[in-house]
Amino acid sequence: IVSAHLERSLCVACGAKGMKLWLPQLHPQLHRNSESLGDGPSAAPQHGRGASRSSDSDFDLPPVSPTSLAAASAAAAAPSADGSGSSSGGSGGGGGGGNLNKVTWNLLKFPLNVYPLSVRGGEALIIGAAQERSFANLTGGDPDGLSLPFYSVQQKTQIYLHNVLQAFIAQHMNEYAVRIAKQCARLPYFSHALELMLHEVLEEEAVSVSSHRADALLPRVVDFLGRFPDFLSIVVTCARKTDVALWGYLFSIVGD
């Protein structure tokens, strides 16, 4: 298991509405004896064989129940005190005591780029199918000849680790984002997931944020990425794949 948080989550594909993910949010008393997350450079994930095992084995997560999912869905749909929607769910399903009452199920939503066939929860990866369009030339290679489209179904994968991290950062719950990131640091696409998060937040905010607002997400994402040794490489790669028009906003946050 890479991450018990992700391994014990529940994914439901909702067609055009994307994927809904119920993720257990463990209250501090459940992991007060686990490794310290810290706020400085020491909080960067440890690479190597030791990073593949999580301290989440110190406790058991409760099973998902209809009551807990309904509470999470209702809380996500209800406006918060500041008028915005909340992604926090209710406490674990009723009836039991102990850890069950100390676990909150968070409802996260993200778009789907594939038709999901399987979900590898602990690796934050969706294995699915996608349709690819090609053209067949019916006149022996003549570029001006008749071409007809045909479609083929291919296996594709979709990473959603960056969606999970971004959701926690947006909710000012960096301790959970750091914890999950540390558990997933050994994944071969970990740096790519961080790059995806930076790129998506940049493209979303750069066209809608005319000035630095206190609630802008990009500064918090950059601060989070700064904990990891690949930070500079992630920024450079993101900049190379981003429209030059967005560079001003990006480098005003990450610096020159």
PDB file of C-alpha atoms in Angstrom, residues 25-143:
ATOM      1  CA  GLN A  25      -9.583  12.501   6.436  1.00  0.00           C
ATOM      2  CA  LEU A  26      -7.979  11.293   9.645  1.00  0.00           C
ATOM      3  CA  HIS A  27      -8.291  13.516  12.664  1.00  0.00           C
ATOM      4  CA  PRO A  28      -5.053  14.501  14.445  1.00  0.00           C
ATOM      5  CA  GLN A  29      -5.643  12.248  17.445  1.00  0.00           C
ATOM      6  CA  LEU A  30      -5.543   9.214  15.152  1.00  0.00           C
ATOM      7  CA  HIS A  31      -1.993   9.897  13.963  1.00  0.00           C
ATOM      8  CA  ARG A  32      -0.475  11.963  16.768  1.00  0.00           C
ATOM      9  CA  ASN A  33       2.110   9.217  17.289  1.00  0.00           C
ATOM     10  CA  SER A  34       2.991   8.957  13.616  1.00  0.00           C
ATOM     11  CA  GLU A  35       5.895  10.718  11.956  1.00  0.00           C
ATOM     12  CA  SER A  36       5.981  14.486  12.252  1.00  0.00           C
ATOM     13  CA  LEU A  37       5.031  16.313   9.088  1.00  0.00           C
ATOM     14  CA  GLY A  38       6.780  19.573   9.853  1.00  0.00           C
ATOM     15  CA  ASP A  39       6.577  22.779   7.844  1.00  0.00           C
ATOM     16  CA  GLY A  40      10.129  23.262   6.621  1.00  0.00           C
ATOM     17  CA  PRO A  41      12.449  21.482   4.216  1.00  0.00           C
ATOM     18  CA  SER A  42      12.537  18.461   6.490  1.00  0.00           C
ATOM     19  CA  ALA A  43       8.969  17.773   5.450  1.00  0.00           C
ATOM     20  CA  ALA A  44      10.089  16.823   1.968  1.00  0.00           C
ATOM     21  CA  PRO A  45       9.294  13.217   1.096  1.00  0.00           C
ATOM     22  CA  GLN A  46      11.951  10.655   1.735  1.00  0.00           C
ATOM     23  CA  HIS A  47      12.935   8.819  -1.409  1.00  0.00           C
ATOM     24  CA  GLY A  48      14.023   5.233  -1.463  1.00  0.00           C
ATOM     25  CA  ARG A  49      12.719   1.954  -0.150  1.00  0.00           C
ATOM     26  CA  GLY A  50      11.811   3.378   3.237  1.00  0.00           C
ATOM     27  CA  ALA A  51       9.326   5.784   1.646  1.00  0.00           C
ATOM     28  CA  SER A  52       7.146   3.032   0.243  1.00  0.00           C
ATOM     29  CA  ARG A  53       5.597   2.124   3.566  1.00  0.00           C
ATOM     30  CA  SER A  54       3.230   4.398   5.399  1.00  0.00           C
ATOM     31  CA  SER A  55       2.812   4.980   9.115  1.00  0.00           C
ATOM     32  CA  ASP A  56      -0.936   4.686   8.480  1.00  0.00           C
ATOM     33  CA  SER A  57      -0.606   1.055   9.514  1.00  0.00           C
ATOM     34  CA  ASP A  58      -0.683   2.317  13.113  1.00  0.00           C
ATOM     35  CA  PHE A  59      -4.462   2.493  12.954  1.00  0.00           C
ATOM     36  CA  ASP A  60      -7.403   1.035  11.063  1.00  0.00           C
ATOM     37  CA  LEU A  61      -9.700   3.040   8.845  1.00  0.00           C
ATOM     38  CA  PRO A  62     -13.413   2.276   9.089  1.00  0.00           C
ATOM     39  CA  PRO A  63     -15.300   0.913   6.085  1.00  0.00           C
ATOM     40  CA  VAL A  64     -17.277   3.275   3.901  1.00  0.00           C
ATOM     41  CA  SER A  65     -20.955   3.333   4.838  1.00  0.00           C
ATOM     42  CA  PRO A  66     -23.979   4.888   3.100  1.00  0.00           C
ATOM     43  CA  THR A  67     -24.395   7.205   6.093  1.00  0.00           C
ATOM     44  CA  SER A  68     -20.849   8.529   5.854  1.00  0.00           C
ATOM     45  CA  LEU A  69     -21.079   9.051   2.077  1.00  0.00           C
ATOM     46  CA  ALA A  70     -24.404  10.858   2.390  1.00  0.00           C
ATOM     47  CA  ALA A  71     -22.934  13.146   5.041  1.00  0.00           C
ATOM     48  CA  ALA A  72     -19.916  13.884   2.854  1.00  0.00           C
ATOM     49  CA  SER A  73     -22.097  14.627  -0.179  1.00  0.00           C
ATOM     50  CA  ALA A  74     -24.387  16.905   1.815  1.00  0.00           C
ATOM     51  CA  ALA A  75     -21.463  18.801   3.302  1.00  0.00           C
ATOM     52  CA  ALA A  76     -19.857  19.235  -0.130  1.00  0.00           C
ATOM     53  CA  ALA A  77     -23.081  20.643  -1.558  1.00  0.00           C
ATOM     54  CA  ALA A  78     -23.791  22.971   1.366  1.00  0.00           C
ATOM     55  CA  PRO A  79     -22.271  26.482   1.327  1.00  0.00           C
ATOM     56  CA  SER A  80     -19.667  27.214   3.968  1.00  0.00           C
ATOM     57  CA  ALA A  81     -19.580  30.219   6.263  1.00  0.00           C
ATOM     58  CA  ASP A  82     -17.754  32.319   3.665  1.00  0.00           C
ATOM     59  CA  GLY A  83     -20.283  31.442   0.968  1.00  0.00           C
ATOM     60  CA  SER A  84     -18.204  28.884  -0.870  1.00  0.00           C
ATOM     61  CA  GLY A  85     -18.871  25.181  -1.176  1.00  0.00           C
ATOM     62  CA  SER A  86     -17.169  22.810   1.220  1.00  0.00           C
ATOM     63  CA  SER A  87     -15.546  19.519   0.365  1.00  0.00           C
ATOM     64  CA  SER A  88     -15.516  18.198   3.905  1.00  0.00           C
ATOM     65  CA  GLY A  89     -17.786  15.320   4.693  1.00  0.00           C
ATOM     66  CA  GLY A  90     -19.404  14.125   7.843  1.00  0.00           C
ATOM     67  CA  SER A  91     -17.972  11.757  10.399  1.00  0.00           C
ATOM     68  CA  GLY A  92     -17.775   8.057   9.714  1.00  0.00           C
ATOM     69  CA  GLY A  93     -20.942   5.989   9.501  1.00  0.00           C
ATOM     70  CA  GLY A  94     -23.106   5.787  12.557  1.00  0.00           C
ATOM     71  CA  GLY A  95     -23.487   3.129  15.151  1.00  0.00           C
ATOM     72  CA  GLY A  96     -19.905   2.458  16.112  1.00  0.00           C
ATOM     73  CA  GLY A  97     -17.525   4.197  18.454  1.00  0.00           C
ATOM     74  CA  GLY A  98     -13.791   4.566  18.625  1.00  0.00           C
ATOM     75  CA  ASN A  99     -12.036   5.499  15.403  1.00  0.00           C
ATOM     76  CA  LEU A 100     -15.291   5.562  13.439  1.00  0.00           C
ATOM     77  CA  ASN A 101     -16.308   8.866  15.013  1.00  0.00           C
ATOM     78  CA  LYS A 102     -12.885  10.406  14.382  1.00  0.00           C
ATOM     79  CA  VAL A 103     -12.814   9.964  10.617  1.00  0.00           C
ATOM     80  CA  THR A 104     -14.268  12.462   8.172  1.00  0.00           C
ATOM     81  CA  TRP A 105     -15.008  11.476   4.595  1.00  0.00           C
ATOM     82  CA  ASN A 106     -14.045  14.220   2.149  1.00  0.00           C
ATOM     83  CA  LEU A 107     -15.817  14.357  -1.186  1.00  0.00           C
ATOM     84  CA  LEU A 108     -13.550  15.386  -4.065  1.00  0.00           C
ATOM     85  CA  LYS A 109     -14.554  15.773  -7.699  1.00  0.00           C
ATOM     86  CA  PHE A 110     -12.432  15.824 -10.839  1.00  0.00           C
ATOM     87  CA  PRO A 111     -13.039  15.383 -14.601  1.00  0.00           C
ATOM     88  CA  LEU A 112     -12.479  12.108 -16.395  1.00  0.00           C
ATOM     89  CA  ASN A 113     -10.418  11.861 -19.569  1.00  0.00           C
ATOM     90  CA  VAL A 114     -10.950   8.112 -19.961  1.00  0.00           C
ATOM     91  CA  TYR A 115     -13.771   5.614 -19.547  1.00  0.00           C
ATOM     92  CA  PRO A 116     -12.751   4.041 -16.208  1.00  0.00           C
ATOM     93  CA  LEU A 117     -12.276   0.290 -16.087  1.00  0.00           C
ATOM     94  CA  SER A 118     -10.195  -0.019 -12.922  1.00  0.00           C
ATOM     95  CA  VAL A 119      -8.882   2.251 -10.179  1.00  0.00           C
ATOM     96  CA  ARG A 120      -5.568   1.687  -8.423  1.00  0.00           C
ATOM     97  CA  GLY A 121      -6.442   3.656  -5.328  1.00  0.00           C
ATOM     98  CA  GLY A 122      -3.126   3.462  -3.526  1.00  0.00           C
ATOM     99  CA  GLU A 123      -1.368   4.829  -6.598  1.00  0.00           C
ATOM    100  CA  ALA A 124      -3.999   7.456  -7.490  1.00  0.00           C
ATOM    101  CA  LEU A 125      -4.269   6.023 -10.993  1.00  0.00           C
ATOM    102  CA  ILE A 126      -7.258   5.233 -13.211  1.00  0.00           C
ATOM    103  CA  ILE A 127      -6.935   2.584 -15.910  1.00  0.00           C
ATOM    104  CA  GLY A 128      -9.497   3.074 -18.627  1.00  0.00           C
ATOM    105  CA  ALA A 129     -10.324   3.174 -22.303  1.00  0.00           C
ATOM    106  CA  ALA A 130     -10.272   6.095 -24.691  1.00  0.00           C
ATOM    107  CA  GLN A 131     -11.365   6.485 -28.277  1.00  0.00           C
ATOM    108  CA  GLU A 132      -8.793   7.544 -30.851  1.00  0.00           C
ATOM    109  CA  ARG A 133      -9.687   8.854 -34.295  1.00  0.00           C
ATOM    110  CA  SER A 134      -7.568   8.179 -37.383  1.00  0.00           C
ATOM    111  CA  PHE A 135      -8.046   8.624 -41.107  1.00  0.00           C
ATOM    112  CA  ALA A 136      -7.686   5.965 -43.767  1.00  0.00           C
ATOM    113  CA  ASN A 137      -6.721   7.103 -47.261  1.00  0.00           C
ATOM    114  CA  LEU A 138      -8.729   5.144 -49.830  1.00  0.00           C
ATOM    115  CA  THR A 139      -6.823   6.299 -52.913  1.00  0.00           C
ATOM    116  CA  GLY A 140      -3.434   4.732 -52.444  1.00  0.00           C
ATOM    117  CA  GLY A 141      -1.724   7.567 -50.612  1.00  0.00           C
ATOM    118  CA  ASP A 142      -2.890  10.449 -52.785  1.00  0.00           C
ATOM    119  CA  PRO A 143      -3.017  13.456 -50.385  1.00  0.00           C
TER     120      PRO A 143
END
